[in-house]
Short mmCIF file of C-alpha atoms in Angstrom, two decimals:
data_model
loop_
_atom_site.label_atom_id
_atom_site.label_comp_id
_atom_site.label_asym_id
_atom_site.label_seq_id
_atom_site.Cartn_x
_atom_site.Cartn_y
_atom_site.Cartn_z
CA MET A 29 -198.85 44.82 -91.81
CA LEU A 30 -200.77 47.05 -89.44
CA LEU A 31 -197.78 49.39 -89.18
CA GLU A 32 -197.56 49.71 -92.92
CA HIS A 33 -201.23 50.49 -93.04
CA GLU A 34 -200.77 53.26 -90.49
CA GLN A 35 -197.94 54.68 -92.51
CA PHE A 36 -200.24 54.81 -95.48
CA MET A 37 -202.92 56.56 -93.43
CA GLU A 38 -200.39 59.31 -92.76
CA GLY A 39 -200.10 59.78 -96.49
CA PRO A 40 -197.05 60.71 -98.55
CA ARG A 41 -193.94 61.51 -96.54
CA ASP A 42 -193.60 64.86 -98.28
CA ALA A 43 -196.46 66.38 -96.33
CA SER A 44 -194.69 69.64 -95.54
CA SER A 45 -196.03 71.47 -98.58
CA GLU A 46 -199.61 72.57 -99.04
CA GLN A 47 -199.81 70.28 -102.07
CA GLY A 48 -198.52 67.35 -100.03
CA ARG A 49 -201.09 67.98 -97.30
CA ARG A 50 -203.88 68.09 -99.83
CA ALA A 51 -202.71 64.86 -101.46
CA GLN A 52 -202.51 63.26 -98.02
CA ALA A 53 -206.04 64.31 -97.11
CA ARG A 54 -207.31 63.13 -100.46
CA GLY A 55 -205.61 59.75 -100.05
CA ALA A 56 -207.02 59.23 -96.56
CA ALA A 57 -210.53 60.24 -97.62
CA LEU A 58 -210.41 57.95 -100.62
CA ALA A 59 -209.17 55.05 -98.49
CA ALA A 60 -212.02 55.56 -96.03
CA SER A 61 -214.57 55.62 -98.82
CA LEU A 62 -213.11 52.52 -100.48
CA ASN A 63 -212.94 50.37 -97.36
CA GLU A 64 -216.50 49.06 -97.55
CA PRO A 65 -216.61 48.56 -101.38
CA LEU A 66 -213.38 46.56 -101.15
CA ALA A 67 -214.68 44.46 -98.28
CA ALA A 68 -217.77 43.78 -100.39
CA PHE A 69 -215.54 42.75 -103.31
CA PHE A 70 -213.89 40.04 -101.18
CA ARG A 71 -217.12 39.09 -99.41
CA ARG A 72 -218.66 38.36 -102.82
CA ARG A 73 -215.84 35.92 -103.48
CA LEU A 74 -215.42 34.34 -100.06
CA GLY A 75 -219.07 33.91 -99.27
CA PRO A 76 -220.58 34.72 -95.85
CA CYS A 77 -218.94 34.42 -92.40
CA GLN A 78 -215.36 35.04 -93.51
CA GLU A 79 -215.03 38.53 -92.03
CA ALA A 80 -211.52 38.04 -90.63
CA GLU A 81 -210.17 37.11 -94.02
CA VAL A 82 -212.19 39.83 -95.74
CA GLU A 83 -210.47 42.33 -93.45
CA ASP A 84 -206.99 40.89 -94.06
CA LEU A 85 -207.41 40.99 -97.83
CA THR A 86 -208.78 44.54 -97.71
CA GLN A 87 -205.77 45.65 -95.64
CA GLU A 88 -203.45 44.00 -98.12
CA VAL A 89 -204.99 46.02 -100.95
CA PHE A 90 -204.38 49.28 -99.06
CA VAL A 91 -200.79 48.35 -98.30
CA ARG A 92 -200.08 47.48 -101.93
CA ALA A 93 -201.91 50.49 -103.35
CA ALA A 94 -200.66 53.02 -100.79
CA ASP A 95 -198.42 54.97 -103.17
CA GLN A 96 -201.24 55.45 -105.70
CA LEU A 97 -203.99 56.58 -103.36
CA SER A 98 -203.10 60.26 -103.35
CA LEU A 99 -203.26 60.44 -107.13
CA ALA A 100 -204.96 63.59 -108.34
CA GLU A 101 -207.64 61.75 -110.26
CA GLU A 102 -210.03 59.90 -108.00
CA GLU A 103 -211.50 57.84 -110.83
CA HIS A 104 -208.04 56.60 -111.77
CA ALA A 105 -207.09 55.79 -108.18
CA ARG A 106 -210.36 53.95 -107.65
CA ALA A 107 -209.95 51.80 -110.76
CA TYR A 108 -206.35 51.10 -109.77
CA VAL A 109 -207.35 50.00 -106.27
CA PHE A 110 -209.83 47.50 -107.72
CA ARG A 111 -207.20 46.12 -110.08
CA VAL A 112 -204.95 45.64 -107.05
CA ALA A 113 -207.87 43.89 -105.31
CA ALA A 114 -208.19 41.48 -108.25
CA SER A 115 -204.49 40.62 -108.05
CA VAL A 116 -204.65 40.22 -104.25
CA TRP A 117 -207.49 37.77 -104.82
CA ILE A 118 -205.52 35.80 -107.43
CA ASP A 119 -202.47 35.65 -105.14
CA ARG A 120 -204.56 34.41 -102.25
CA HIS A 121 -205.91 31.67 -104.50
CA ARG A 122 -202.39 30.68 -105.59
CA ARG A 123 -201.13 30.57 -102.00
CA ARG A 124 -204.01 28.36 -100.96
CA GLN A 125 -203.50 26.00 -103.88
CA ALA A 126 -199.78 25.74 -103.14
CA ARG A 127 -200.55 24.80 -99.54
CA ARG A 128 -203.17 22.30 -100.63
CA ALA A 129 -200.71 20.67 -103.04
CA ASP A 130 -198.15 20.38 -100.21
CA ARG A 131 -200.51 18.62 -97.87
CA HIS A 132 -202.16 16.37 -100.47
CA VAL A 133 -205.48 16.77 -98.72
CA PRO A 134 -207.69 13.94 -99.96
CA PHE A 135 -211.25 14.45 -100.98
CA ASP A 136 -213.35 14.31 -97.84
CA PRO A 137 -217.04 13.65 -98.37
CA ASP A 138 -217.88 14.96 -94.88
CA ARG A 139 -216.20 18.30 -95.38
CA HIS A 140 -217.25 18.62 -98.99
CA ASP A 141 -220.86 17.63 -98.70
CA GLY A 142 -222.19 17.02 -102.20
CA GLU A 143 -225.26 19.14 -101.63
CA GLY A 144 -224.87 22.48 -103.43
CA LEU A 145 -221.21 21.94 -104.19
CA ASP A 146 -219.84 21.32 -107.59
CA LEU A 147 -217.01 19.59 -109.35
CA ALA A 148 -214.80 22.65 -109.54
CA ARG A 149 -214.62 23.07 -105.79
CA GLN A 150 -214.34 19.39 -104.89
CA LEU A 151 -211.31 18.72 -107.00
CA ASP A 152 -207.84 20.07 -106.93
CA ALA A 153 -207.47 23.20 -109.06
CA ARG A 154 -205.29 21.31 -111.53
CA GLU A 155 -207.97 18.73 -112.06
CA SER A 156 -210.53 21.43 -112.53
CA LEU A 157 -208.18 23.14 -114.99
CA ARG A 158 -207.90 19.88 -116.93
CA ILE A 159 -211.67 19.69 -117.25
CA ALA A 160 -211.96 23.37 -118.12
CA THR A 161 -209.29 22.99 -120.80
CA GLN A 162 -211.26 20.16 -122.37
CA ALA A 163 -214.39 22.29 -122.36
CA LEU A 164 -212.40 25.13 -123.92
CA SER A 165 -211.35 22.88 -126.78
CA THR A 166 -214.96 22.42 -127.89
CA LEU A 167 -215.52 26.16 -128.36
CA PRO A 168 -215.26 27.88 -131.76
CA GLU A 169 -211.66 29.00 -132.31
CA ARG A 170 -212.33 32.75 -132.11
CA THR A 171 -214.30 32.48 -128.86
CA ARG A 172 -211.62 30.23 -127.39
CA ALA A 173 -208.84 32.61 -128.43
CA ILE A 174 -210.65 35.59 -126.91
CA PHE A 175 -211.12 33.77 -123.61
CA ILE A 176 -207.44 32.75 -123.56
CA LEU A 177 -206.14 36.23 -124.39
CA ARG A 178 -208.32 37.83 -121.76
CA ARG A 179 -208.17 35.34 -118.91
CA ILE A 180 -204.77 33.62 -119.35
CA GLU A 181 -202.66 36.18 -121.18
CA GLY A 182 -204.22 38.95 -119.10
CA LEU A 183 -204.98 41.37 -121.93
CA ALA A 184 -207.55 44.09 -121.37
CA VAL A 185 -210.82 43.91 -123.31
CA ARG A 186 -209.72 46.76 -125.57
CA GLU A 187 -206.38 45.03 -126.21
CA VAL A 188 -208.14 41.85 -127.33
CA ALA A 189 -210.49 43.95 -129.47
CA HIS A 190 -207.45 45.64 -130.99
CA GLN A 191 -205.66 42.38 -131.84
CA LEU A 192 -208.70 40.81 -133.48
CA GLY A 193 -210.16 43.93 -135.07
CA LEU A 194 -213.41 43.63 -133.10
CA SER A 195 -215.45 46.04 -131.03
CA THR A 196 -215.11 45.80 -127.25
CA SER A 197 -218.77 44.77 -126.96
CA ALA A 198 -218.16 41.89 -129.41
CA VAL A 199 -215.24 40.76 -127.24
CA GLU A 200 -217.46 40.83 -124.16
CA LYS A 201 -220.12 38.77 -125.95
CA HIS A 202 -217.51 36.13 -126.81
CA MET A 203 -216.33 36.16 -123.19
CA VAL A 204 -219.87 35.58 -121.90
CA ARG A 205 -220.36 32.74 -124.38
CA ALA A 206 -217.04 31.12 -123.38
CA LEU A 207 -217.79 31.38 -119.69
CA GLU A 208 -221.32 29.99 -120.08
CA HIS A 209 -219.88 27.07 -122.01
CA LEU A 210 -217.21 26.43 -119.35
CA LEU A 211 -219.75 26.58 -116.53
CA ALA A 212 -222.07 24.19 -118.34
CA HIS A 213 -219.26 21.68 -118.90
CA THR A 214 -217.47 21.78 -115.54
CA ARG A 215 -220.52 21.07 -113.38
CA ILE A 216 -221.85 17.77 -112.21
CA PRO A 217 -225.30 17.51 -113.78
CA ARG A 218 -227.93 17.58 -111.08
CA MET B 10 -225.26 48.06 -116.78
CA THR B 11 -228.83 49.29 -116.99
CA ASP B 12 -232.13 48.36 -115.38
CA ARG B 13 -233.09 46.69 -118.62
CA MET B 14 -230.15 44.34 -118.35
CA LEU B 15 -230.88 43.43 -114.76
CA SER B 16 -234.46 42.46 -115.64
CA ASP B 17 -233.03 40.40 -118.54
CA LEU B 18 -231.06 38.47 -115.93
CA ALA B 19 -234.24 37.51 -114.09
CA GLY B 20 -235.21 35.05 -116.82
CA LEU B 21 -231.75 33.49 -117.11
CA PRO B 22 -230.50 30.35 -115.35
CA PRO B 23 -228.10 31.37 -112.53
CA ASP B 24 -225.00 30.13 -114.39
CA GLN B 25 -225.74 32.23 -117.45
CA ALA B 26 -226.57 35.27 -115.36
CA ALA B 27 -223.33 34.79 -113.37
CA ALA B 28 -221.33 34.56 -116.61
CA ARG B 29 -222.79 37.86 -117.82
CA LEU B 30 -222.25 39.62 -114.52
CA LEU B 31 -218.65 38.43 -114.28
CA VAL B 32 -217.83 39.75 -117.73
CA GLU B 33 -219.88 42.93 -117.79
CA ILE B 34 -219.98 44.28 -114.24
CA ASP B 35 -217.36 46.79 -113.11
CA GLU B 36 -217.20 46.29 -109.36
CA ALA B 37 -215.26 49.53 -108.96
CA ASP B 38 -218.46 51.36 -109.89
CA PRO B 39 -220.64 51.59 -106.74
CA VAL B 40 -223.91 51.56 -108.72
CA GLN B 41 -222.97 48.41 -110.61
CA ALA B 42 -221.60 46.77 -107.45
CA ALA B 43 -224.91 47.46 -105.68
CA ARG B 44 -226.85 45.79 -108.51
CA LEU B 45 -224.55 42.78 -108.35
CA ASP B 46 -225.14 42.50 -104.61
CA ALA B 47 -228.88 42.75 -105.12
CA TRP B 48 -228.74 39.84 -107.54
CA LEU B 49 -226.54 37.79 -105.20
CA ASP B 50 -228.93 38.36 -102.28
CA GLN B 51 -231.97 37.46 -104.35
CA ASP B 52 -231.45 33.69 -104.22
CA PRO B 53 -228.84 31.38 -102.60
CA ALA B 54 -228.53 29.67 -105.99
CA HIS B 55 -227.28 32.98 -107.42
CA ARG B 56 -224.44 33.24 -104.91
CA GLU B 57 -223.61 29.59 -105.43
CA ALA B 58 -223.42 30.07 -109.22
CA TRP B 59 -221.28 33.20 -108.79
CA LEU B 60 -218.80 31.49 -106.45
CA ASN B 61 -218.61 28.49 -108.77
CA ALA B 62 -217.88 30.75 -111.76
CA GLN B 63 -215.12 32.45 -109.73
CA GLU B 64 -213.57 29.04 -109.02
CA VAL B 65 -213.66 28.01 -112.67
CA LEU B 66 -211.98 31.26 -113.72
CA ALA B 67 -209.44 30.94 -110.90
CA SER B 68 -208.35 27.50 -112.09
CA PHE B 69 -206.72 29.25 -115.08
CA ASP B 70 -204.19 30.81 -112.69
CA PHE B 71 -202.25 27.57 -113.18
CA ALA B 72 -202.34 27.72 -116.98
CA ASP B 73 -198.55 28.15 -117.16
CA GLU B 74 -198.03 24.65 -115.74
CA HIS B 75 -200.69 23.02 -117.89
CA ARG B 76 -199.08 21.80 -121.13
CA PRO B 77 -202.32 21.03 -123.03
CA LEU B 78 -202.97 24.78 -123.02
CA ASP B 79 -199.66 25.62 -124.74
CA LEU B 80 -200.89 25.12 -128.29
CA PRO B 81 -204.25 26.89 -127.90
CA ARG B 82 -202.40 29.78 -126.25
CA ARG B 83 -199.92 30.07 -129.13
CA ARG B 84 -202.77 30.01 -131.61
CA ALA B 85 -204.72 32.63 -129.66
CA LYS B 86 -201.70 34.95 -129.62
CA ALA B 87 -201.19 34.53 -133.36
CA LEU B 88 -204.87 34.99 -134.28
CA ARG B 89 -205.65 38.23 -136.12
CA GLY B 90 -208.96 39.56 -137.39
CA PRO B 91 -209.80 40.90 -140.86
CA ARG B 92 -209.87 44.49 -139.64
CA SER B 93 -206.90 44.25 -137.29
CA VAL B 94 -204.34 45.44 -139.86
CA THR B 95 -205.11 49.11 -139.16
CA PRO B 96 -207.04 49.26 -135.91
CA TRP B 97 -204.39 51.26 -134.17
CA LEU B 98 -206.34 54.51 -134.11
CA ALA B 99 -208.57 52.93 -131.53
CA ALA B 100 -205.53 52.00 -129.49
CA ALA B 101 -204.12 55.52 -129.75
CA ALA B 102 -207.34 56.93 -128.37
CA CYS B 103 -206.83 54.75 -125.30
CA ALA B 104 -203.30 55.98 -124.70
CA VAL B 105 -204.07 58.48 -121.96
CA ALA B 106 -200.50 59.63 -121.63
CA ALA B 107 -197.47 58.50 -123.51
CA VAL B 108 -193.87 58.34 -122.44
CA GLY B 109 -190.84 57.73 -124.60
CA LEU B 110 -188.28 55.04 -124.09
CA ALA B 111 -185.44 54.02 -126.33
CA VAL B 112 -183.43 50.83 -126.37
CA THR B 113 -180.40 49.84 -128.35
CA LEU B 114 -178.98 46.39 -128.07
CA ALA B 115 -176.18 44.34 -129.48
CA PRO B 116 -177.22 40.94 -130.92
CA TRP B 117 -179.07 39.07 -128.21
CA LYS B 118 -176.79 36.69 -126.39
CA ALA B 119 -177.88 33.11 -125.85
CA ASP B 120 -179.66 32.96 -122.54
CA PRO B 121 -178.68 29.77 -120.68
CA VAL B 122 -181.47 30.17 -118.13
CA THR B 123 -184.28 29.87 -120.67
CA PRO B 124 -183.32 27.45 -123.44
CA ALA B 125 -186.87 27.81 -124.79
CA ALA B 126 -185.94 31.33 -125.87
CA ALA B 127 -184.06 29.94 -128.86
CA THR B 128 -187.23 28.63 -130.45
CA GLN B 129 -189.48 31.39 -129.20
CA ARG B 130 -191.75 33.14 -131.63
CA ILE B 131 -190.68 36.69 -132.51
CA ASP B 132 -193.53 39.17 -132.30
CA PHE B 133 -192.04 42.02 -134.35
CA GLU B 134 -189.21 41.83 -136.86
CA THR B 135 -187.69 44.15 -139.48
CA ALA B 136 -185.59 43.33 -142.56
CA ASP B 137 -183.84 46.20 -144.40
CA GLN B 138 -186.25 48.99 -143.41
CA GLN B 139 -187.21 50.55 -140.13
CA ARG B 140 -190.82 50.01 -139.23
CA LEU B 141 -193.36 51.01 -136.62
CA PHE B 142 -195.41 48.40 -134.80
CA PRO B 143 -198.51 49.24 -132.77
CA MET B 144 -198.59 47.16 -129.60
CA PRO B 145 -201.75 45.76 -128.04
CA ASP B 146 -201.86 48.23 -125.13
CA GLY B 147 -201.68 51.30 -127.38
CA SER B 148 -197.91 51.69 -127.05
CA LYS B 149 -195.78 51.82 -130.18
CA ALA B 150 -192.39 50.40 -131.01
CA THR B 151 -190.24 51.63 -133.87
CA LEU B 152 -187.67 49.02 -134.86
CA ALA B 153 -184.47 49.88 -136.69
CA PRO B 154 -183.55 47.70 -139.72
CA GLY B 155 -182.53 44.15 -138.75
CA SER B 156 -184.22 44.23 -135.35
CA ALA B 157 -186.49 41.81 -133.53
CA LEU B 158 -188.69 42.35 -130.51
CA ASP B 159 -190.52 39.87 -128.37
CA LEU B 160 -193.48 40.84 -126.19
CA ALA B 161 -194.81 39.09 -123.13
CA TYR B 162 -197.79 40.90 -121.66
CA THR B 163 -199.42 39.61 -118.50
CA ALA B 164 -202.02 41.00 -116.15
CA GLY B 165 -199.32 42.53 -113.96
CA GLU B 166 -196.59 43.53 -116.38
CA ARG B 167 -195.80 44.50 -119.96
CA ARG B 168 -192.48 42.90 -120.84
CA ALA B 169 -190.49 43.53 -124.00
CA ARG B 170 -187.28 41.74 -124.91
CA LEU B 171 -185.12 43.17 -127.65
CA VAL B 172 -183.81 40.03 -129.36
CA ARG B 173 -181.56 42.02 -131.68
CA GLY B 174 -181.08 45.53 -133.04
CA GLN B 175 -182.51 48.80 -131.81
CA ALA B 176 -185.91 50.02 -130.76
CA TYR B 177 -187.64 53.20 -129.70
CA PHE B 178 -190.77 52.89 -127.59
CA ASP B 179 -193.66 55.30 -127.14
CA ILE B 180 -195.35 53.84 -124.10
CA ALA B 181 -198.99 54.18 -123.10
CA HIS B 182 -199.03 54.97 -119.40
CA ASP B 183 -200.47 52.29 -117.10
CA ALA B 184 -199.48 52.60 -113.46
CA ALA B 185 -200.84 49.17 -112.58
CA ARG B 186 -198.88 47.39 -115.30
CA PRO B 187 -195.27 48.56 -115.56
CA PHE B 188 -193.40 48.37 -118.83
CA VAL B 189 -190.22 46.34 -118.46
CA VAL B 190 -187.41 46.09 -120.99
CA GLU B 191 -185.04 43.16 -120.83
CA ALA B 192 -181.50 44.10 -121.97
CA GLU B 193 -178.06 42.69 -121.22
CA GLY B 194 -179.40 40.48 -118.44
CA ARG B 195 -180.93 43.48 -116.72
CA LEU B 196 -184.52 44.53 -116.28
CA VAL B 197 -185.28 48.20 -116.81
CA THR B 198 -188.64 49.03 -115.29
CA ALA B 199 -190.41 52.21 -116.39
CA LEU B 200 -192.38 53.71 -113.55
CA GLY B 201 -194.27 56.20 -115.72
CA THR B 202 -191.29 57.92 -117.23
CA ARG B 203 -189.03 58.62 -120.20
CA PHE B 204 -185.69 56.91 -120.46
CA ASP B 205 -183.12 55.62 -122.85
CA VAL B 206 -181.36 52.27 -122.85
CA ARG B 207 -178.36 51.52 -125.01
CA SER B 208 -176.31 48.39 -125.18
CA ASP B 209 -173.23 47.79 -127.34
CA SER B 210 -169.75 46.33 -127.12
CA GLU B 211 -168.85 48.91 -124.44
CA GLY B 212 -171.66 47.77 -122.19
CA LEU B 213 -175.03 49.03 -121.04
CA ARG B 214 -176.12 52.63 -120.55
CA VAL B 215 -179.45 53.64 -119.03
CA THR B 216 -180.21 57.37 -119.07
CA LEU B 217 -183.21 58.77 -117.24
CA LEU B 218 -184.87 61.86 -118.68
CA GLU B 219 -188.01 62.12 -116.58
CA GLY B 220 -189.74 60.27 -113.76
CA SER B 221 -188.10 57.20 -112.30
CA VAL B 222 -186.70 53.87 -113.46
CA ARG B 223 -185.44 50.85 -111.59
CA VAL B 224 -182.70 48.60 -112.97
CA ASP B 225 -182.59 45.06 -111.58
CA VAL B 226 -180.31 42.10 -112.12
CA PRO B 227 -182.60 39.05 -112.06
CA GLY B 228 -181.38 36.31 -109.77
CA ALA B 229 -178.76 38.57 -108.21
CA SER B 230 -177.66 38.17 -104.59
CA PRO B 231 -179.53 40.35 -102.08
CA ALA B 232 -176.32 42.36 -101.71
CA GLN B 233 -176.53 43.41 -105.35
CA ALA B 234 -179.31 45.90 -104.89
CA ALA B 235 -181.41 47.38 -107.66
CA VAL B 236 -180.40 50.82 -108.90
CA VAL B 237 -183.06 53.54 -108.94
CA LEU B 238 -182.17 56.55 -111.06
CA ARG B 239 -183.13 60.19 -110.57
CA PRO B 240 -183.94 62.35 -113.59
CA GLY B 241 -180.78 63.49 -115.35
CA GLN B 242 -178.74 60.54 -114.09
CA GLU B 243 -177.33 57.63 -116.03
CA LEU B 244 -176.16 54.15 -115.08
CA LEU B 245 -173.08 52.75 -116.83
CA VAL B 246 -172.31 49.05 -116.75
CA ALA B 247 -169.07 48.06 -118.50
CA PRO B 248 -167.58 44.54 -118.53
CA GLY B 249 -165.07 44.10 -115.71
CA LYS B 250 -165.72 47.50 -114.15
CA PRO B 251 -167.83 48.60 -111.20
CA GLU B 252 -171.20 50.14 -112.01
CA VAL B 253 -171.25 53.94 -112.17
CA VAL B 254 -174.16 56.30 -111.62
CA ARG B 255 -173.42 59.83 -112.82
CA GLU B 256 -175.01 62.99 -114.17
CA ALA B 257 -175.92 62.48 -117.82
CA ASP B 258 -175.82 64.53 -120.98
CA THR B 259 -179.53 64.08 -121.62
CA THR B 260 -179.56 65.89 -124.97
CA ARG B 261 -177.54 63.01 -126.41
CA SER B 262 -180.29 60.49 -125.74
CA GLU B 263 -183.00 62.89 -126.92
CA THR B 264 -181.43 63.47 -130.32
CA TRP B 265 -180.45 60.03 -131.56
CA ARG B 266 -183.97 58.85 -132.20
CA GLU B 267 -185.10 61.86 -134.17
CA VAL B 268 -186.49 60.67 -137.48
CA ARG B 269 -187.26 62.82 -140.47
CA MET B 270 -189.48 62.03 -143.43
CA VAL B 271 -189.32 63.56 -146.87
CA PHE B 272 -192.44 64.08 -148.97
CA ASP B 273 -192.40 65.20 -152.57
CA ASP B 274 -195.70 66.58 -153.87
CA LYS B 275 -197.86 64.20 -151.85
CA PRO B 276 -201.48 64.80 -150.77
CA LEU B 277 -201.78 65.98 -147.16
CA SER B 278 -203.93 62.93 -146.34
CA GLU B 279 -200.99 60.68 -147.20
CA VAL B 280 -198.50 62.77 -145.24
CA VAL B 281 -200.76 62.80 -142.19
CA ALA B 282 -201.35 59.03 -142.38
CA GLU B 283 -197.59 58.52 -142.39
CA LEU B 284 -196.88 60.95 -139.52
CA ASN B 285 -199.75 59.53 -137.46
CA ARG B 286 -197.98 56.19 -137.36
CA TYR B 287 -195.21 57.70 -135.28
CA ALA B 288 -197.13 59.80 -132.80
CA VAL B 289 -199.66 59.25 -130.07
CA LEU B 290 -201.29 62.61 -130.87
CA GLN B 291 -203.42 61.94 -133.96
CA LEU B 292 -204.14 64.32 -136.82
CA VAL B 293 -207.50 63.88 -138.55
CA ILE B 294 -208.94 65.42 -141.71
CA ASP B 295 -212.53 65.15 -142.84
CA ASP B 296 -212.58 67.96 -145.39
CA PRO B 297 -211.60 66.52 -148.81
CA ARG B 298 -210.21 69.92 -149.89
CA VAL B 299 -207.80 69.86 -146.96
CA ALA B 300 -206.93 66.23 -147.63
CA ALA B 301 -206.03 67.07 -151.23
CA LEU B 302 -203.48 69.83 -150.44
CA ARG B 303 -200.13 68.95 -152.01
CA ILE B 304 -197.19 68.84 -149.62
CA THR B 305 -193.48 68.93 -150.31
CA GLY B 306 -190.92 69.03 -147.54
CA GLN B 307 -189.04 67.33 -144.77
CA PHE B 308 -190.77 66.75 -141.43
CA ARG B 309 -189.79 65.47 -138.03
CA THR B 310 -191.82 62.43 -136.95
CA GLY B 311 -193.21 61.99 -133.47
CA ASP B 312 -194.23 65.65 -132.97
CA ASN B 313 -197.56 66.15 -134.68
CA ALA B 314 -198.40 69.33 -132.79
CA ARG B 315 -195.31 70.95 -134.25
CA PHE B 316 -196.18 69.68 -137.74
CA ALA B 317 -199.67 71.18 -137.44
CA ARG B 318 -198.17 74.56 -136.42
CA SER B 319 -195.76 74.58 -139.37
CA LEU B 320 -198.53 73.57 -141.72
CA ALA B 321 -200.75 76.45 -140.53
CA LYS B 322 -197.98 78.93 -141.40
CA LEU B 323 -197.71 77.74 -145.00
CA TYR B 324 -201.22 76.64 -145.93
CA PRO B 325 -204.76 77.92 -145.34
CA VAL B 326 -205.42 75.39 -142.58
CA ARG B 327 -205.52 75.40 -138.80
CA ALA B 328 -205.64 72.70 -136.16
CA VAL B 329 -208.55 72.39 -133.72
CA PRO B 330 -208.81 69.91 -130.83
CA ASP B 331 -211.02 66.95 -131.68
CA GLY B 332 -211.39 64.89 -128.54
CA PRO B 333 -208.60 63.42 -126.40
CA GLY B 334 -205.37 62.90 -128.29
CA ARG B 335 -206.75 64.20 -131.61
CA LEU B 336 -206.22 67.35 -133.64
CA LYS B 337 -208.43 68.06 -136.62
CA LEU B 338 -207.02 69.95 -139.60
CA VAL B 339 -209.65 72.32 -141.01
CA ARG B 340 -209.68 75.15 -143.56
CA ALA B 341 -208.68 78.46 -142.05
CA ASP B 342 -211.22 80.53 -144.00
#
């Protein structure tokens, strides 16, 4: 993986032209400036003291996004890199769940001390999905549909807005309501 | 995300604040990311609520294997709003760049791998008339009479399967989410490009006009590598013959999908509304005198810039840019 990363740092292979050199310099500069924001993105999700994994995930984003980094428009490249980061995060979650399912790790009260932890993290993801699905079923239909289209079907906010003839801010309000409802119903009351 | 919103968060329970931040914050924006971090650092309960919300959202990664979600998902996909019959202008505004892609297909053959396909819902269908369908990402599909198209959009891919008939696609560019057409057991992946796919009794033909496409055979042996075409090339796949990649006559694939419309003494507003359905570039009129001009003639669809030029030669109007992807028709005097 390190090798691939180095290849990316060299930029596009067609670096003979002036244009190619500029694109290469742009890509390298953008990568340098995105390193810390990406690390922060994963740190926010992994919690503290996970620096080795933060670094691995950040590297993976650069490897996957290498061909897009020299894009002319920095805004576009930046947004793209963060979308790649989101998919790297989802894939990491899937890999971990697959491993967990293989090993059938039982619930361990010592490792999962009840203090500060919640139902979602104590149980297998499928169990937590079962509970979340139940909570989803008690939402108003439109709010439920918006959550499903956005989170499960993977539509963008504007795509959901388009399908339902709503404004994007209305879609976001429904999303907030759905998520609040899910959080309230998947937690152990304390 | 403004200062006002952040102070609003201060009064909220951590779960509710986390829900808002997850939906509204764009972490790609350094300013917003910094505000998120400030909130997370404020209180350990904040970080705990945020991580918990991430876990709850992540559990939906397994939605495909969770049968109780099947029905709510079908209903969500079928749900339409009162104003969603003509909201496609909004979608067109989002289409940063559009590429063209055309597909022709013989009647869809039963697919033994996915028996569920037989009962699958069809997203778009035409009877005896061709029709244009706006798609949720801002792309457009024009279906020939007797055609059916099935869409499967996910976070990582926009997939279209031509169940039967013929379709022309005007695709909104999205580098992070390729547009993939399923035809004759092959997957044609548009990598920001214009290409033409045709399938009939003689086999499959993929012609590349611009950019790059990859053609894969799903489930093929590693030896059967994907074909990547260069502009001006075409791939021919005929039953019982080896695949051929050769230089193409690209004009052939450019001309077949040309559509003309005839108007007989119609108001310009009506003509423009009709032409706008076929093009990503939108024409707008807000002067009622311009809207009322009577138009008679035959026009090519899908090229609104050209229509505006022709119009300016014959009528006292001219076209002025009106934001991205829009041309406004105004009086020339």
